[in-house]
XYZ file of C-alpha atoms in Angstrom:
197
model
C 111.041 135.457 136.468
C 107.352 136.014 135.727
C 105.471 132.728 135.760
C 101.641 132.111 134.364
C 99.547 129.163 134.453
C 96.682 129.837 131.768
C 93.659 126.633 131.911
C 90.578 126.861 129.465
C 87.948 123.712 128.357
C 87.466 123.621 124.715
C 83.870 123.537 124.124
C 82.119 120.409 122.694
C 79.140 119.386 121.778
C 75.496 117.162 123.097
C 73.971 114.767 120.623
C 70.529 115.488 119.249
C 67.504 114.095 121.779
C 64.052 114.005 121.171
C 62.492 116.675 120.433
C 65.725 119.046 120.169
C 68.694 119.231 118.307
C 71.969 118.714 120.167
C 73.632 121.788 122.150
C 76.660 123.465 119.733
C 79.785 124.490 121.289
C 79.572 124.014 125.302
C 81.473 122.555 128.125
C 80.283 118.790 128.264
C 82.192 117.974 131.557
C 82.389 121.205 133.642
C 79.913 123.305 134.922
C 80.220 126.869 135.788
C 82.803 127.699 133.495
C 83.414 131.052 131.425
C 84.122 130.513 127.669
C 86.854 133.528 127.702
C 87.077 136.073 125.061
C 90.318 135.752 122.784
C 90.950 139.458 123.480
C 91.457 138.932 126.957
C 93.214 136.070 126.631
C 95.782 137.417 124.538
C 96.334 140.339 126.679
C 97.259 138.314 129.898
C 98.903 135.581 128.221
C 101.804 134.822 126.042
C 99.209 133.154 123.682
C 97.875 134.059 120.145
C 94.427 132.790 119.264
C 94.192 132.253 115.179
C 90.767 130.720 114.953
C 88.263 130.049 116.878
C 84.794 129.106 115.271
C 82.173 126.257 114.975
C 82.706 122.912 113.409
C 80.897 123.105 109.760
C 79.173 120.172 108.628
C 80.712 117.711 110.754
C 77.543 117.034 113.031
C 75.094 113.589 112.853
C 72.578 113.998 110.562
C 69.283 112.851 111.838
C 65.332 114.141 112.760
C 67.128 116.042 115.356
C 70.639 116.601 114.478
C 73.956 116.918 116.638
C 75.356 119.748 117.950
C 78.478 121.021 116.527
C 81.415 121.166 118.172
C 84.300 124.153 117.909
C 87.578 124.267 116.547
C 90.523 126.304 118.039
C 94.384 127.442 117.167
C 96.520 128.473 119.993
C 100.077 129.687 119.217
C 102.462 129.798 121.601
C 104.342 133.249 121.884
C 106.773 132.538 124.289
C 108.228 128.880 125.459
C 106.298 126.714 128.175
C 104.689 123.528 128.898
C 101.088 122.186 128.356
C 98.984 119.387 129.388
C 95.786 118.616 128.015
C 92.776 115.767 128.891
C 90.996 115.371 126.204
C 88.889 112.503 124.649
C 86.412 111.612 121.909
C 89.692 111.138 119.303
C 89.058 107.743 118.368
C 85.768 107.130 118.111
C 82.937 109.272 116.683
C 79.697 109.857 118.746
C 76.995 107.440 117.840
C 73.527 108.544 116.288
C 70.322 106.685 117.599
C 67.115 105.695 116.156
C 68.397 106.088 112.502
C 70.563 109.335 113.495
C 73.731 109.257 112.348
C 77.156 109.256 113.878
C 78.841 112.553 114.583
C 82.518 112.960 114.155
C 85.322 112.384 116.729
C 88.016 115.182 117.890
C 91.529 115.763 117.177
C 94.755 117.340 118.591
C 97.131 118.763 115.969
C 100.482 120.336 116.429
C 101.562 123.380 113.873
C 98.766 122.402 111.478
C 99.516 123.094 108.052
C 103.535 123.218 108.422
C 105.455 120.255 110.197
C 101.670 119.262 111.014
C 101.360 115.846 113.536
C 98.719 114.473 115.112
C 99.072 113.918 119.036
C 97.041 111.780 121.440
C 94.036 113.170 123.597
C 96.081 112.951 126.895
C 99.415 114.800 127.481
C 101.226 114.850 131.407
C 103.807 117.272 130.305
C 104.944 118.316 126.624
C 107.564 121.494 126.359
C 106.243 123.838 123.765
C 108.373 126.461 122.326
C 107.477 130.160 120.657
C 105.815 129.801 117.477
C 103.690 126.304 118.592
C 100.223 126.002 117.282
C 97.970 123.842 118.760
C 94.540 122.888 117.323
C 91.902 121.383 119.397
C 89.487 119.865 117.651
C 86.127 118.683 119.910
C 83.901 116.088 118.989
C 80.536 116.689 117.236
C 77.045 115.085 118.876
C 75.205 112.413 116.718
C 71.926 112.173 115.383
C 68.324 111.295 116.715
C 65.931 109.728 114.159
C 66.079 109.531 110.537
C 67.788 112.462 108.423
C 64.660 112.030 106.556
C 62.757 113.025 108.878
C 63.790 116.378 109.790
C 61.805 119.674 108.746
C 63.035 120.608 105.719
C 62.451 124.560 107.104
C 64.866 123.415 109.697
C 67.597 121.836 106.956
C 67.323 125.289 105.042
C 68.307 127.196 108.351
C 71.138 124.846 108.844
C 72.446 125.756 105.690
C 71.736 129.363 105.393
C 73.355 129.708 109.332
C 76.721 127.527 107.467
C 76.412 124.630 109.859
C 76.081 122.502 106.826
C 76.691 122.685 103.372
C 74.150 122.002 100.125
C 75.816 118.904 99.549
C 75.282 117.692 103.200
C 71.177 118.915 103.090
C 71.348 115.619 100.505
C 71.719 113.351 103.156
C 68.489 114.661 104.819
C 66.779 114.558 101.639
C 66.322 118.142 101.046
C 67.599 120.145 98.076
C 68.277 123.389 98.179
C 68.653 125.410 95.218
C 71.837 128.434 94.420
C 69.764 131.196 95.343
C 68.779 129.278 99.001
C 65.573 128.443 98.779
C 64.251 124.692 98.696
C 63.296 122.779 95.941
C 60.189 121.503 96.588
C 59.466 118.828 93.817
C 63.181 117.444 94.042
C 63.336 117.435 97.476
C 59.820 115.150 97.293
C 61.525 112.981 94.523
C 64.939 112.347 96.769
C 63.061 112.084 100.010
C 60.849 109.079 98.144
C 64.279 107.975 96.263
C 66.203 107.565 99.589
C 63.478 106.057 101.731
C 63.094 103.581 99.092
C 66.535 102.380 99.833
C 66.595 102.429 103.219
């Protein structure tokens, strides 16, 4: 009988600092590890990858925002057994200095059909072909006021699909259908929402 043991780190994410905007998407707890391509996964392992991309406008808002974390479906194409460590399920990553929070991680079994949550620390779970598991990582919170932030910087965000035209509300920018920014009413929210604050 052929046996495999197949162990990968799901890539997180840093919360903004001064200065910087928090890293997107790397290992927060190893060092020296490879983030392996899904093609060469696949081809050594009885495993299907379905999606594997970046966390969209889930990270803190803030002068310097958080980094965004990834988001990953593994299908199981033959039985097994898994164990997983994770943590950050409970309780999202606090902002600092008027940043806001970021947005805690989840572990889903066959998302979308017979879909159920499970808890960020497994010993020993059988899995059987057809199993999808989603593991979603944590996104970093914010440093400093959303208000704060370079609107140039906001605009990239969204044009790069990190966050959404809705979300560049919360930093007080508004950015019109064709991308670009609206200067006056991104003066008139910036003064609305600091008036409230």
């Amino acid at each position: 009988e052929n046996y495999w043991v197949y162990m990968d780190i799901t890539e997180g994410a840093y919360g903004g600092r001064y200065g910087k905007d928090g890293l997107d998407c790397v290992d927060t707890l190893y060092a020296n590890t490879r983030n392996n391509p899904i093609e060469d996964i696949e081809s050594h392992y009885p495993l299907r990858l379905q999606r594997y991309e970046l966390r969209e406008d889930e990270c803190g808002a803030g002068k310097w925002r958080g980094g965004l974390g990834s988001i990953r479906d593994v299908m199981c194409t033959d039985d097994g057994r898994m164990c997983l460590e994770g943590d950050g399920h409970k309780f999202p990553p606090w902002g600092i200095f008027g940043g806001e929070e970021g947005t805690p991680g989840a572990l889903i079994l066959n998302p979308g059909t017979n879909e159920a949550s499970l808890p960020s620390k497994i010993s020993d779970r059988r899995t059987k072909t057809g199993d999808t598991f989603r593991t979603v990582s944590p996104c970093g919170g914010g440093y400093g006021s959303p208000l704060e932030r370079d609107v140039g910087a906001v605009l990239d965000d969204v044009i790069d699909g990190f966050i959404s035209r809705k979300s560049a509300e919360k930093y007080g920018v508004i950015i019109t259908d064709n991308l670009e920014i609206d200067e006056t009413g991104t003066a008139k929210l910036r003064a609305k929402l600091k008036n409230l604050q």
